[in-house]
Amino acid sequence: MRTLGLSPVNRLAEFAPLVVRVIVGVIMVAHGWQKITQIGVGNFGGFLAQLGVPLPTLMAYVVTFVELVAGILLILGLFSRLAALFLTIDLVVAILLVKVNIGFIAPAGRGAGAELDLALIAGFLAIFLAGPGRISLDHALGIERGVAEGPVDRSLR
């Protein structure tokens, strides 16, 4: 990469997981917060009932809780892989229940298509597969330290 003059950018690579975590985390917190403050969890439950979701009120609270709490955990970099897994499941279900009838890009006046959900899932899967990075509470607390720093050479002990 030095021939392309990108070596200074390589030094910033450790910030990539932080950037991904914060962006997708903030988006999910905003979605959960919107369900509480603007839509109303009860109204969201009514929407889920129209879709035929079993236990729609309970599921409305579960989805709202997952979006808020897992989003905050991603921002903090705490239990990041678990949070990313739960949010991936959340959005896969949303795509299957709602977006499959709308399509990838929604026609005018039909809301959003699946493109945002799929982009967020890509971010979640990057965190799930690669980890939260060094700039995270997972790393600071030793939850991900072994993964972030690579294998330990036990021959030196």
Short mmCIF file of N, CA and C in Angstrom, two decimals:
data_model
loop_
_atom_site.label_atom_id
_atom_site.label_comp_id
_atom_site.label_asym_id
_atom_site.label_seq_id
_atom_site.Cartn_x
_atom_site.Cartn_y
_atom_site.Cartn_z
N MET A 1 0.81 -1.20 0.00
CA MET A 1 0.00 0.00 0.00
C MET A 1 0.85 1.26 0.00
N ARG A 2 2.11 1.14 0.35
CA ARG A 2 2.96 2.34 0.40
C ARG A 2 3.10 2.99 -0.97
N THR A 3 3.03 2.17 -2.01
CA THR A 3 3.16 2.73 -3.35
C THR A 3 1.97 3.63 -3.69
N LEU A 4 0.85 3.39 -3.05
CA LEU A 4 -0.32 4.23 -3.28
C LEU A 4 -0.37 5.41 -2.32
N GLY A 5 0.58 5.50 -1.42
CA GLY A 5 0.60 6.60 -0.47
C GLY A 5 -0.44 6.47 0.63
N LEU A 6 -0.84 5.23 0.96
CA LEU A 6 -1.88 5.01 1.96
C LEU A 6 -1.34 4.57 3.31
N SER A 7 -0.02 4.54 3.49
CA SER A 7 0.52 4.06 4.75
C SER A 7 0.04 4.87 5.96
N PRO A 8 -0.19 6.20 5.89
CA PRO A 8 -0.74 6.89 7.06
C PRO A 8 -2.14 6.40 7.41
N VAL A 9 -2.89 5.98 6.42
CA VAL A 9 -4.24 5.46 6.67
C VAL A 9 -4.16 4.13 7.41
N ASN A 10 -3.14 3.33 7.11
CA ASN A 10 -2.99 2.04 7.80
C ASN A 10 -2.86 2.22 9.30
N ARG A 11 -2.25 3.31 9.73
CA ARG A 11 -2.10 3.56 11.17
C ARG A 11 -3.44 3.82 11.84
N LEU A 12 -4.44 4.18 11.06
CA LEU A 12 -5.77 4.46 11.61
C LEU A 12 -6.68 3.23 11.60
N ALA A 13 -6.18 2.10 11.10
CA ALA A 13 -7.00 0.90 10.94
C ALA A 13 -7.61 0.42 12.26
N GLU A 14 -6.92 0.64 13.38
CA GLU A 14 -7.46 0.17 14.65
C GLU A 14 -8.72 0.93 15.06
N PHE A 15 -8.99 2.07 14.40
CA PHE A 15 -10.21 2.83 14.69
C PHE A 15 -11.41 2.31 13.92
N ALA A 16 -11.19 1.47 12.91
CA ALA A 16 -12.29 0.97 12.07
C ALA A 16 -13.39 0.27 12.86
N PRO A 17 -13.06 -0.69 13.75
CA PRO A 17 -14.13 -1.33 14.51
C PRO A 17 -14.90 -0.34 15.40
N LEU A 18 -14.20 0.63 15.96
CA LEU A 18 -14.84 1.66 16.78
C LEU A 18 -15.85 2.44 15.94
N VAL A 19 -15.44 2.86 14.76
CA VAL A 19 -16.32 3.64 13.89
C VAL A 19 -17.57 2.83 13.54
N VAL A 20 -17.37 1.58 13.15
CA VAL A 20 -18.51 0.73 12.78
C VAL A 20 -19.43 0.54 13.98
N ARG A 21 -18.86 0.21 15.13
CA ARG A 21 -19.68 -0.02 16.33
C ARG A 21 -20.50 1.20 16.70
N VAL A 22 -19.87 2.36 16.70
CA VAL A 22 -20.56 3.59 17.12
C VAL A 22 -21.67 3.94 16.13
N ILE A 23 -21.38 3.87 14.84
CA ILE A 23 -22.40 4.25 13.85
C ILE A 23 -23.61 3.32 13.91
N VAL A 24 -23.38 2.01 13.85
CA VAL A 24 -24.54 1.10 13.86
C VAL A 24 -25.21 1.10 15.23
N GLY A 25 -24.44 1.30 16.29
CA GLY A 25 -25.03 1.39 17.63
C GLY A 25 -25.94 2.59 17.79
N VAL A 26 -25.49 3.75 17.32
CA VAL A 26 -26.31 4.97 17.41
C VAL A 26 -27.59 4.81 16.60
N ILE A 27 -27.49 4.22 15.41
CA ILE A 27 -28.70 4.02 14.59
C ILE A 27 -29.69 3.13 15.32
N MET A 28 -29.22 2.06 15.93
CA MET A 28 -30.14 1.14 16.61
C MET A 28 -30.72 1.76 17.88
N VAL A 29 -29.93 2.52 18.63
CA VAL A 29 -30.46 3.22 19.80
C VAL A 29 -31.55 4.20 19.35
N ALA A 30 -31.31 4.89 18.25
CA ALA A 30 -32.31 5.84 17.74
C ALA A 30 -33.60 5.11 17.36
N HIS A 31 -33.50 3.94 16.77
CA HIS A 31 -34.70 3.17 16.40
C HIS A 31 -35.45 2.71 17.64
N GLY A 32 -34.73 2.22 18.64
CA GLY A 32 -35.38 1.80 19.89
C GLY A 32 -36.02 2.98 20.61
N TRP A 33 -35.29 4.10 20.66
CA TRP A 33 -35.80 5.30 21.33
C TRP A 33 -37.04 5.83 20.62
N GLN A 34 -37.05 5.76 19.31
CA GLN A 34 -38.21 6.20 18.53
C GLN A 34 -39.44 5.37 18.87
N LYS A 35 -39.25 4.08 19.08
CA LYS A 35 -40.38 3.21 19.44
C LYS A 35 -40.96 3.61 20.80
N ILE A 36 -40.14 4.12 21.70
CA ILE A 36 -40.62 4.54 23.02
C ILE A 36 -41.24 5.92 22.96
N THR A 37 -40.58 6.87 22.32
CA THR A 37 -40.98 8.27 22.42
C THR A 37 -41.94 8.75 21.34
N GLN A 38 -41.87 8.19 20.14
CA GLN A 38 -42.70 8.70 19.05
C GLN A 38 -43.79 7.73 18.63
N ILE A 39 -43.43 6.49 18.43
CA ILE A 39 -44.40 5.48 17.97
C ILE A 39 -45.23 4.97 19.14
N GLY A 40 -44.56 4.68 20.22
CA GLY A 40 -45.17 4.03 21.37
C GLY A 40 -45.03 2.53 21.24
N VAL A 41 -44.57 1.88 22.29
CA VAL A 41 -44.34 0.44 22.23
C VAL A 41 -45.66 -0.29 22.01
N GLY A 42 -46.75 0.21 22.61
CA GLY A 42 -48.07 -0.40 22.40
C GLY A 42 -48.50 -0.31 20.94
N ASN A 43 -48.28 0.83 20.32
CA ASN A 43 -48.62 0.99 18.91
C ASN A 43 -47.76 0.08 18.04
N PHE A 44 -46.50 -0.05 18.39
CA PHE A 44 -45.62 -0.96 17.66
C PHE A 44 -46.12 -2.38 17.81
N GLY A 45 -46.58 -2.73 19.01
CA GLY A 45 -47.17 -4.05 19.23
C GLY A 45 -48.39 -4.27 18.35
N GLY A 46 -49.22 -3.23 18.17
CA GLY A 46 -50.37 -3.33 17.27
C GLY A 46 -49.94 -3.59 15.84
N PHE A 47 -48.86 -2.94 15.40
CA PHE A 47 -48.31 -3.17 14.07
C PHE A 47 -47.86 -4.62 13.92
N LEU A 48 -47.17 -5.13 14.96
CA LEU A 48 -46.72 -6.51 14.93
C LEU A 48 -47.91 -7.47 14.89
N ALA A 49 -48.99 -7.13 15.58
CA ALA A 49 -50.20 -7.97 15.57
C ALA A 49 -50.78 -8.05 14.16
N GLN A 50 -50.77 -6.92 13.44
CA GLN A 50 -51.26 -6.91 12.06
C GLN A 50 -50.43 -7.81 11.15
N LEU A 51 -49.18 -7.97 11.48
CA LEU A 51 -48.28 -8.83 10.70
C LEU A 51 -48.44 -10.30 11.08
N GLY A 52 -49.20 -10.57 12.14
CA GLY A 52 -49.39 -11.94 12.58
C GLY A 52 -48.32 -12.46 13.51
N VAL A 53 -47.55 -11.55 14.10
CA VAL A 53 -46.49 -11.94 15.04
C VAL A 53 -47.14 -12.47 16.32
N PRO A 54 -46.75 -13.66 16.78
CA PRO A 54 -47.30 -14.16 18.04
C PRO A 54 -46.83 -13.29 19.22
N LEU A 55 -47.67 -13.15 20.21
CA LEU A 55 -47.39 -12.34 21.40
C LEU A 55 -46.86 -10.95 20.99
N PRO A 56 -47.62 -10.21 20.21
CA PRO A 56 -47.10 -8.97 19.63
C PRO A 56 -46.69 -7.91 20.65
N THR A 57 -47.41 -7.78 21.75
CA THR A 57 -47.03 -6.77 22.74
C THR A 57 -45.71 -7.14 23.39
N LEU A 58 -45.58 -8.39 23.77
CA LEU A 58 -44.32 -8.86 24.36
C LEU A 58 -43.17 -8.68 23.37
N MET A 59 -43.40 -9.06 22.12
CA MET A 59 -42.35 -8.95 21.12
C MET A 59 -41.99 -7.49 20.85
N ALA A 60 -42.96 -6.58 20.95
CA ALA A 60 -42.68 -5.15 20.78
C ALA A 60 -41.71 -4.68 21.87
N TYR A 61 -41.93 -5.12 23.09
CA TYR A 61 -41.02 -4.75 24.18
C TYR A 61 -39.65 -5.41 24.00
N VAL A 62 -39.63 -6.66 23.56
CA VAL A 62 -38.36 -7.35 23.34
C VAL A 62 -37.54 -6.64 22.27
N VAL A 63 -38.18 -6.33 21.14
CA VAL A 63 -37.47 -5.65 20.04
C VAL A 63 -36.95 -4.29 20.49
N THR A 64 -37.79 -3.53 21.17
CA THR A 64 -37.39 -2.20 21.65
C THR A 64 -36.21 -2.32 22.62
N PHE A 65 -36.29 -3.27 23.55
CA PHE A 65 -35.22 -3.51 24.51
C PHE A 65 -33.92 -3.89 23.80
N VAL A 66 -34.01 -4.82 22.85
CA VAL A 66 -32.82 -5.26 22.12
C VAL A 66 -32.19 -4.10 21.38
N GLU A 67 -33.00 -3.31 20.68
CA GLU A 67 -32.45 -2.20 19.92
C GLU A 67 -31.77 -1.17 20.82
N LEU A 68 -32.39 -0.86 21.94
CA LEU A 68 -31.80 0.12 22.87
C LEU A 68 -30.55 -0.42 23.56
N VAL A 69 -30.71 -1.55 24.23
CA VAL A 69 -29.61 -2.07 25.06
C VAL A 69 -28.46 -2.57 24.20
N ALA A 70 -28.75 -3.35 23.17
CA ALA A 70 -27.66 -3.85 22.32
C ALA A 70 -26.97 -2.70 21.58
N GLY A 71 -27.73 -1.69 21.19
CA GLY A 71 -27.13 -0.51 20.56
C GLY A 71 -26.16 0.20 21.49
N ILE A 72 -26.58 0.37 22.75
CA ILE A 72 -25.70 1.00 23.76
C ILE A 72 -24.47 0.14 24.00
N LEU A 73 -24.65 -1.17 24.09
CA LEU A 73 -23.51 -2.07 24.30
C LEU A 73 -22.51 -1.98 23.14
N LEU A 74 -23.02 -1.85 21.91
CA LEU A 74 -22.11 -1.70 20.77
C LEU A 74 -21.32 -0.40 20.87
N ILE A 75 -22.00 0.68 21.21
CA ILE A 75 -21.32 1.97 21.34
C ILE A 75 -20.19 1.87 22.37
N LEU A 76 -20.48 1.22 23.48
CA LEU A 76 -19.49 1.06 24.54
C LEU A 76 -18.43 0.01 24.21
N GLY A 77 -18.77 -0.90 23.32
CA GLY A 77 -17.86 -2.00 23.02
C GLY A 77 -17.86 -3.02 24.13
N LEU A 78 -19.02 -3.26 24.72
CA LEU A 78 -19.16 -4.22 25.82
C LEU A 78 -20.08 -5.35 25.37
N PHE A 79 -19.62 -6.58 25.50
CA PHE A 79 -20.36 -7.75 25.01
C PHE A 79 -20.77 -7.53 23.56
N SER A 80 -19.84 -7.02 22.79
CA SER A 80 -20.10 -6.56 21.42
C SER A 80 -20.57 -7.67 20.50
N ARG A 81 -19.94 -8.82 20.57
CA ARG A 81 -20.32 -9.92 19.67
C ARG A 81 -21.75 -10.38 19.97
N LEU A 82 -22.10 -10.48 21.23
CA LEU A 82 -23.46 -10.89 21.61
C LEU A 82 -24.47 -9.84 21.17
N ALA A 83 -24.16 -8.56 21.38
CA ALA A 83 -25.05 -7.48 20.95
C ALA A 83 -25.22 -7.51 19.44
N ALA A 84 -24.14 -7.71 18.71
CA ALA A 84 -24.22 -7.77 17.25
C ALA A 84 -25.07 -8.95 16.79
N LEU A 85 -24.96 -10.07 17.47
CA LEU A 85 -25.76 -11.25 17.13
C LEU A 85 -27.25 -10.96 17.34
N PHE A 86 -27.61 -10.40 18.49
CA PHE A 86 -29.01 -10.10 18.76
C PHE A 86 -29.58 -9.08 17.76
N LEU A 87 -28.79 -8.09 17.41
CA LEU A 87 -29.26 -7.08 16.45
C LEU A 87 -29.38 -7.66 15.04
N THR A 88 -28.49 -8.58 14.70
CA THR A 88 -28.61 -9.26 13.41
C THR A 88 -29.92 -10.04 13.34
N ILE A 89 -30.22 -10.79 14.39
CA ILE A 89 -31.47 -11.55 14.44
C ILE A 89 -32.66 -10.60 14.34
N ASP A 90 -32.62 -9.50 15.08
CA ASP A 90 -33.68 -8.49 15.07
C ASP A 90 -33.97 -8.02 13.64
N LEU A 91 -32.93 -7.67 12.90
CA LEU A 91 -33.14 -7.12 11.56
C LEU A 91 -33.45 -8.18 10.52
N VAL A 92 -32.94 -9.39 10.69
CA VAL A 92 -33.31 -10.47 9.77
C VAL A 92 -34.81 -10.74 9.88
N VAL A 93 -35.31 -10.77 11.10
CA VAL A 93 -36.76 -10.97 11.31
C VAL A 93 -37.54 -9.80 10.71
N ALA A 94 -37.05 -8.57 10.90
CA ALA A 94 -37.72 -7.40 10.33
C ALA A 94 -37.77 -7.49 8.80
N ILE A 95 -36.70 -7.93 8.19
CA ILE A 95 -36.68 -8.08 6.74
C ILE A 95 -37.70 -9.14 6.31
N LEU A 96 -37.72 -10.27 7.00
CA LEU A 96 -38.62 -11.36 6.63
C LEU A 96 -40.09 -11.01 6.84
N LEU A 97 -40.38 -10.23 7.89
CA LEU A 97 -41.78 -9.89 8.18
C LEU A 97 -42.28 -8.68 7.40
N VAL A 98 -41.43 -7.71 7.17
CA VAL A 98 -41.88 -6.43 6.61
C VAL A 98 -41.26 -6.15 5.25
N LYS A 99 -39.96 -6.19 5.17
CA LYS A 99 -39.27 -5.71 3.98
C LYS A 99 -39.37 -6.64 2.79
N VAL A 100 -39.63 -7.91 3.02
CA VAL A 100 -39.73 -8.85 1.92
C VAL A 100 -40.88 -8.46 0.98
N ASN A 101 -41.90 -7.84 1.52
CA ASN A 101 -43.03 -7.40 0.70
C ASN A 101 -42.79 -6.03 0.06
N ILE A 102 -41.77 -5.33 0.52
CA ILE A 102 -41.49 -3.99 -0.01
C ILE A 102 -40.40 -4.05 -1.06
N GLY A 103 -39.37 -4.85 -0.81
CA GLY A 103 -38.27 -4.98 -1.75
C GLY A 103 -37.00 -4.34 -1.24
N PHE A 104 -35.98 -4.40 -2.09
CA PHE A 104 -34.67 -3.86 -1.72
C PHE A 104 -34.74 -2.35 -1.56
N ILE A 105 -35.28 -1.67 -2.58
CA ILE A 105 -35.50 -0.23 -2.52
C ILE A 105 -37.00 -0.04 -2.66
N ALA A 106 -37.60 0.64 -1.71
CA ALA A 106 -39.06 0.81 -1.71
C ALA A 106 -39.52 1.77 -2.80
N PRO A 107 -40.66 1.46 -3.40
CA PRO A 107 -41.26 2.44 -4.32
C PRO A 107 -41.65 3.70 -3.53
N ALA A 108 -41.76 4.81 -4.21
CA ALA A 108 -42.10 6.08 -3.55
C ALA A 108 -43.36 5.93 -2.71
N GLY A 109 -43.30 6.43 -1.50
CA GLY A 109 -44.45 6.42 -0.60
C GLY A 109 -44.67 5.14 0.16
N ARG A 110 -43.77 4.15 0.04
CA ARG A 110 -43.95 2.87 0.73
C ARG A 110 -42.96 2.66 1.87
N GLY A 111 -42.35 3.71 2.35
CA GLY A 111 -41.39 3.57 3.43
C GLY A 111 -40.02 3.18 2.92
N ALA A 112 -39.27 2.53 3.76
CA ALA A 112 -37.90 2.14 3.41
C ALA A 112 -37.87 0.69 2.95
N GLY A 113 -36.96 0.41 2.06
CA GLY A 113 -36.74 -0.96 1.63
C GLY A 113 -35.77 -1.66 2.56
N ALA A 114 -35.26 -2.78 2.12
CA ALA A 114 -34.36 -3.59 2.96
C ALA A 114 -32.92 -3.10 2.93
N GLU A 115 -32.62 -2.08 2.14
CA GLU A 115 -31.21 -1.68 1.98
C GLU A 115 -30.56 -1.22 3.29
N LEU A 116 -31.27 -0.44 4.10
CA LEU A 116 -30.70 0.01 5.38
C LEU A 116 -30.49 -1.17 6.31
N ASP A 117 -31.48 -2.03 6.40
CA ASP A 117 -31.36 -3.21 7.27
C ASP A 117 -30.16 -4.07 6.87
N LEU A 118 -29.99 -4.27 5.57
CA LEU A 118 -28.87 -5.09 5.09
C LEU A 118 -27.52 -4.42 5.35
N ALA A 119 -27.45 -3.11 5.21
CA ALA A 119 -26.21 -2.39 5.52
C ALA A 119 -25.88 -2.50 7.00
N LEU A 120 -26.90 -2.37 7.85
CA LEU A 120 -26.68 -2.52 9.29
C LEU A 120 -26.24 -3.94 9.63
N ILE A 121 -26.88 -4.93 9.01
CA ILE A 121 -26.49 -6.33 9.25
C ILE A 121 -25.03 -6.54 8.85
N ALA A 122 -24.58 -5.92 7.77
CA ALA A 122 -23.16 -6.03 7.37
C ALA A 122 -22.26 -5.51 8.49
N GLY A 123 -22.63 -4.38 9.08
CA GLY A 123 -21.86 -3.84 10.20
C GLY A 123 -21.88 -4.76 11.41
N PHE A 124 -23.06 -5.30 11.73
CA PHE A 124 -23.17 -6.22 12.87
C PHE A 124 -22.31 -7.46 12.65
N LEU A 125 -22.37 -8.01 11.43
CA LEU A 125 -21.59 -9.21 11.15
C LEU A 125 -20.09 -8.94 11.17
N ALA A 126 -19.68 -7.75 10.76
CA ALA A 126 -18.26 -7.39 10.86
C ALA A 126 -17.82 -7.40 12.32
N ILE A 127 -18.64 -6.86 13.20
CA ILE A 127 -18.32 -6.85 14.63
C ILE A 127 -18.36 -8.27 15.19
N PHE A 128 -19.38 -9.02 14.81
CA PHE A 128 -19.52 -10.39 15.30
C PHE A 128 -18.33 -11.26 14.89
N LEU A 129 -17.91 -11.14 13.63
CA LEU A 129 -16.84 -11.99 13.12
C LEU A 129 -15.44 -11.51 13.47
N ALA A 130 -15.22 -10.20 13.43
CA ALA A 130 -13.87 -9.65 13.65
C ALA A 130 -13.64 -9.16 15.08
N GLY A 131 -14.72 -8.95 15.82
CA GLY A 131 -14.59 -8.46 17.19
C GLY A 131 -14.70 -6.95 17.26
N PRO A 132 -14.74 -6.43 18.48
CA PRO A 132 -14.98 -5.01 18.69
C PRO A 132 -13.77 -4.11 18.53
N GLY A 133 -12.59 -4.71 18.41
CA GLY A 133 -11.36 -3.93 18.28
C GLY A 133 -10.75 -3.57 19.62
N ARG A 134 -9.57 -2.97 19.55
CA ARG A 134 -8.82 -2.63 20.77
C ARG A 134 -9.45 -1.50 21.56
N ILE A 135 -10.15 -0.60 20.86
CA ILE A 135 -10.75 0.54 21.54
C ILE A 135 -12.17 0.15 21.92
N SER A 136 -12.28 -0.67 22.96
CA SER A 136 -13.57 -1.17 23.43
C SER A 136 -13.45 -1.59 24.89
N LEU A 137 -14.58 -1.60 25.57
CA LEU A 137 -14.57 -2.12 26.94
C LEU A 137 -14.29 -3.62 26.94
N ASP A 138 -14.73 -4.33 25.90
CA ASP A 138 -14.41 -5.76 25.79
C ASP A 138 -12.91 -5.98 25.86
N HIS A 139 -12.16 -5.17 25.15
CA HIS A 139 -10.70 -5.30 25.15
C HIS A 139 -10.12 -4.86 26.50
N ALA A 140 -10.59 -3.73 27.01
CA ALA A 140 -10.05 -3.20 28.27
C ALA A 140 -10.30 -4.15 29.44
N LEU A 141 -11.44 -4.84 29.42
CA LEU A 141 -11.78 -5.77 30.50
C LEU A 141 -11.23 -7.17 30.29
N GLY A 142 -10.58 -7.39 29.14
CA GLY A 142 -10.00 -8.70 28.86
C GLY A 142 -10.96 -9.69 28.24
N ILE A 143 -12.17 -9.26 27.92
CA ILE A 143 -13.15 -10.16 27.31
C ILE A 143 -12.70 -10.54 25.91
N GLU A 144 -12.10 -9.63 25.17
CA GLU A 144 -11.66 -9.85 23.80
C GLU A 144 -10.16 -9.72 23.63
N ARG A 145 -9.42 -9.56 24.68
CA ARG A 145 -7.99 -9.28 24.56
C ARG A 145 -7.25 -10.35 23.77
N GLY A 146 -7.50 -11.60 24.06
CA GLY A 146 -6.81 -12.68 23.35
C GLY A 146 -7.10 -12.66 21.86
N VAL A 147 -8.32 -12.32 21.49
CA VAL A 147 -8.70 -12.27 20.09
C VAL A 147 -8.04 -11.08 19.42
N ALA A 148 -8.04 -9.93 20.07
CA ALA A 148 -7.52 -8.70 19.46
C ALA A 148 -5.99 -8.75 19.31
N GLU A 149 -5.31 -9.41 20.22
CA GLU A 149 -3.85 -9.41 20.19
C GLU A 149 -3.26 -10.64 19.52
N GLY A 150 -4.07 -11.58 19.14
CA GLY A 150 -3.59 -12.77 18.48
C GLY A 150 -3.22 -13.85 19.47
N PRO A 151 -2.73 -14.97 18.98
CA PRO A 151 -2.42 -16.10 19.86
C PRO A 151 -1.24 -15.79 20.77
N VAL A 152 -1.27 -16.37 21.94
CA VAL A 152 -0.22 -16.18 22.93
C VAL A 152 0.85 -17.24 22.71
N ASP A 153 2.11 -16.82 22.71
CA ASP A 153 3.22 -17.75 22.58
C ASP A 153 3.55 -18.30 23.95
N ARG A 154 3.15 -19.52 24.21
CA ARG A 154 3.32 -20.14 25.53
C ARG A 154 4.74 -20.70 25.72
N SER A 155 5.54 -20.74 24.69
CA SER A 155 6.90 -21.29 24.80
C SER A 155 7.81 -20.38 25.63
N LEU A 156 7.44 -19.13 25.82
CA LEU A 156 8.27 -18.19 26.57
C LEU A 156 8.06 -18.28 28.07
N ARG A 157 7.13 -19.09 28.51
CA ARG A 157 6.82 -19.16 29.95
C ARG A 157 7.61 -20.19 30.65
#
